[in-house]
Amino acid sequence: MRIALFVTCLADTIAPQVGVATVRLLRRLGHQVTFDPAQTCCGQMHVNSGYPRQALPLIRRHVETFETAEAVVVPSGSCTGSIRHQHAAVAQAAGDEELATRARAVAARTYELSELLVDVLRVTDVGASYPHRVTYHPTCHSLRMTRVADRPLRLLRQVRDIDLVELPGAEECCGFGGTFALKNADTSTAMLADKLRHVRSTGARVVTAGDASCLLHIGGGLARLTTSNPHGEIRAVHLAEILATEATP
């Protein structure tokens, strides 16, 4: 299958290893992955902050970039949700029905990584091996907007040598929420403290999720706690990075 990668702003600028892992994984499974450097931000930050008019050029650019793709993969439940639920609505509210129609067509072929693997490519065992104790955090947008459900867990359970442990209070927000963490820093920090306590209680050495944004938030909190953690460092690792590891023969 020919699959276009929408890498997302955070992966492009802060966590490039997520995009690299996504490409490596899909190529290993026998698919052709393309990357169009014309892509830019999907506009989610603008829409969520109350600036839909400023997001419209970004939505138009996104549609123009991906409308010929057979399928689009996004290593983020948050950005996938924006493409599906905001793009056409913003275009329609601006009176651009043509763009709204084109945006719906692109959205229909756009998949969060675990959705693409499980629902489109029909695979749960991707041939990965990851000999670490891991806990999974289901991010808010992946749960409530993109609705990936248990697809990431179905993939993780098939990873060889992994010790996958349940995260208490898994569906509670980590406190990131995009600009929420900046506008409501005290509340965000309190929510993060709860999430970190749950992560540490599992004894996991790795916490994983499908969104780089939440992992940056959780990982930053964990890094500040490292010196006081008797069990050593806990790393925040994107789902794509775990799935991209190869099992040795």
XYZ file of C-alpha atoms in Angstrom:
249
model
C 0.000 0.000 0.000
C 1.200 3.558 -0.698
C 0.895 5.539 2.542
C 1.561 9.245 3.048
C 3.006 10.303 6.397
C 1.615 13.382 8.125
C 4.344 13.753 10.695
C 2.701 16.465 12.949
C 4.378 19.613 14.259
C 5.683 18.103 17.479
C 7.242 15.098 15.792
C 8.789 17.327 13.148
C 10.300 19.842 15.547
C 10.808 18.053 18.876
C 10.390 14.272 18.471
C 11.634 13.345 14.976
C 12.283 9.783 16.125
C 8.495 9.239 16.074
C 8.283 9.933 12.345
C 11.370 7.841 11.648
C 9.940 4.914 13.615
C 6.586 5.152 11.819
C 8.280 4.984 8.420
C 10.583 2.141 9.482
C 7.675 0.118 10.843
C 5.464 0.483 7.776
C 8.298 -0.221 5.359
C 9.188 -3.347 7.299
C 5.599 -4.490 6.827
C 6.041 -4.097 3.074
C 4.386 -0.749 2.403
C 5.617 2.302 0.531
C 5.725 5.424 2.674
C 5.931 8.903 1.205
C 6.625 12.239 2.857
C 5.606 15.494 1.210
C 7.745 18.373 2.569
C 4.968 20.819 1.593
C 2.975 19.746 4.658
C 2.572 22.156 7.570
C 0.574 22.324 10.809
C -2.940 20.868 10.654
C -4.265 23.971 12.411
C -5.525 22.250 15.549
C -3.804 24.682 17.892
C -5.402 27.632 16.135
C -8.906 26.162 16.178
C -8.675 25.043 19.805
C -7.441 28.495 20.821
C -10.348 30.253 19.126
C -8.734 31.294 15.830
C -10.528 29.274 13.134
C -10.044 31.978 10.493
C -6.277 31.774 10.922
C -6.486 27.976 10.667
C -8.228 28.067 7.275
C -5.045 28.515 5.165
C -3.432 25.627 7.046
C -6.449 23.418 6.382
C -6.358 24.336 2.698
C -2.633 23.501 2.547
C -3.253 20.176 4.281
C -6.001 19.218 1.830
C -3.882 20.210 -1.178
C -0.959 18.193 0.160
C -2.818 14.962 0.929
C -5.877 14.780 -1.324
C -4.178 12.450 -3.819
C -2.895 10.041 -1.145
C -4.255 6.506 -1.033
C -4.023 6.627 2.763
C -2.562 9.043 5.298
C -0.991 7.856 8.555
C -0.688 10.140 11.587
C 1.303 9.112 14.691
C -1.065 11.172 16.839
C -4.642 10.672 17.947
C -4.904 14.404 18.590
C -3.996 15.565 15.081
C -6.036 12.759 13.521
C -9.027 13.994 15.484
C -8.476 17.543 14.278
C -8.336 16.455 10.636
C -11.530 14.451 11.007
C -13.630 16.702 13.181
C -12.386 20.240 12.613
C -11.178 20.672 9.034
C -14.463 20.356 7.163
C -16.369 22.168 9.910
C -14.019 25.169 9.829
C -14.164 25.339 6.023
C -17.943 25.106 6.050
C -18.267 27.804 8.722
C -16.137 30.046 6.509
C -18.537 29.464 3.596
C -16.108 27.370 1.551
C -18.222 24.325 0.712
C -15.768 23.088 -1.909
C -12.920 22.987 0.599
C -15.189 21.321 3.157
C -16.028 18.553 0.678
C -12.368 18.021 -0.167
C -11.440 18.028 3.534
C -14.019 15.301 4.239
C -12.504 13.156 1.497
C -9.003 13.524 2.945
C -10.283 12.841 6.465
C -11.933 9.618 5.305
C -8.522 8.294 4.229
C -6.653 9.514 7.306
C -5.775 7.084 10.102
C -4.055 7.241 13.455
C -1.171 4.728 13.430
C -2.836 1.975 15.471
C -6.035 2.332 13.412
C -4.094 1.948 10.187
C -2.324 -1.170 11.430
C -5.317 -2.929 12.967
C -8.244 -1.805 10.791
C -6.687 -1.184 7.372
C -3.584 -3.369 7.195
C -5.206 -6.048 9.382
C -2.143 -6.729 11.506
C -1.604 -6.837 15.261
C 1.709 -8.716 15.364
C 4.174 -6.373 13.657
C 7.222 -8.496 14.461
C 8.492 -6.291 17.286
C 10.479 -7.231 20.376
C 10.817 -4.953 23.395
C 12.217 -6.584 26.554
C 11.064 -3.957 29.045
C 8.290 -3.440 31.556
C 5.859 -1.042 29.879
C 2.642 0.720 30.827
C 0.299 2.401 28.355
C -1.360 5.812 28.736
C -4.395 6.281 26.445
C -4.392 9.966 25.562
C -7.586 12.004 25.811
C -8.057 12.782 22.121
C -7.226 9.231 21.071
C -9.918 7.970 23.444
C -12.632 10.566 23.110
C -12.201 12.078 19.649
C -10.387 9.552 17.470
C -11.734 6.622 19.486
C -8.848 4.221 18.938
C -10.169 2.136 21.859
C -7.943 -0.871 22.612
C -6.102 -0.966 19.277
C -2.756 0.203 20.769
C -3.044 -2.418 23.514
C -3.824 -5.137 20.978
C -0.600 -4.230 19.187
C 1.456 -4.036 22.385
C 0.233 -7.426 23.604
C 1.748 -9.026 20.508
C 5.204 -7.512 21.071
C 7.689 -10.217 22.017
C 9.387 -10.132 25.430
C 7.380 -7.130 26.625
C 6.075 -7.016 30.198
C 2.915 -4.968 29.712
C 1.316 -3.760 32.946
C -1.976 -1.958 33.463
C -1.855 1.724 34.356
C -4.138 2.710 37.275
C -6.459 5.575 36.368
C -5.384 5.120 32.761
C -8.192 7.170 31.232
C -7.543 10.213 33.415
C -5.987 13.163 31.582
C -2.261 13.743 32.071
C -2.883 17.501 32.256
C -1.281 18.558 28.988
C -4.257 19.523 26.839
C -2.221 21.700 24.460
C -2.464 25.349 25.496
C -4.373 24.234 28.615
C -1.025 23.438 30.241
C 0.082 27.028 29.659
C -3.157 28.793 30.548
C -3.899 26.628 33.596
C -0.421 25.677 34.763
C -1.303 24.906 38.394
C -4.196 22.616 37.452
C -2.098 20.970 34.745
C 0.735 20.325 37.199
C -1.660 18.760 39.716
C -3.118 16.465 37.056
C 0.388 15.516 35.928
C 1.358 14.652 39.513
C -1.533 12.185 39.689
C -0.499 10.602 36.389
C 3.137 10.302 37.454
C 2.125 8.660 40.729
C 0.137 6.051 38.821
C 2.958 5.439 36.344
C 5.507 4.959 39.104
C 3.202 2.596 40.992
C 3.352 0.087 38.115
C 7.084 -0.468 38.393
C 7.328 0.097 34.636
C 10.548 1.385 33.147
C 8.721 2.765 30.103
C 5.436 4.638 29.693
C 4.083 4.701 26.159
C 1.286 6.511 24.322
C 0.257 7.404 20.789
C 0.767 11.163 21.119
C 4.160 12.865 21.368
C 2.565 15.864 23.085
C 1.361 13.929 26.114
C 4.613 11.984 26.252
C 6.608 15.215 26.326
C 4.478 16.391 29.246
C 4.732 13.096 31.130
C 8.388 12.624 30.213
C 9.266 16.080 31.488
C 7.595 15.326 34.796
C 9.366 11.981 35.070
C 12.737 13.569 34.319
C 12.284 15.960 37.233
C 11.538 13.020 39.521
C 14.463 10.848 38.429
C 16.772 11.884 41.258
C 14.166 10.907 43.846
C 13.154 7.627 42.197
C 14.837 4.645 43.897
C 14.030 2.433 40.917
C 15.844 4.625 38.385
C 14.714 6.410 35.266
C 11.315 5.846 33.659
C 11.315 6.754 29.972
C 8.461 8.087 27.861
C 8.485 6.281 24.502
C 6.038 6.666 21.617
C 4.052 3.607 20.533
C 5.628 3.788 17.067
C 9.118 3.437 18.549
C 8.185 0.257 20.390
C 6.453 -1.267 17.375
C 9.392 -0.385 15.127
C 11.838 -2.505 17.123
C 12.592 -5.806 15.421
C 12.443 -9.247 16.953
C 15.682 -11.162 16.520
C 15.410 -14.547 14.761
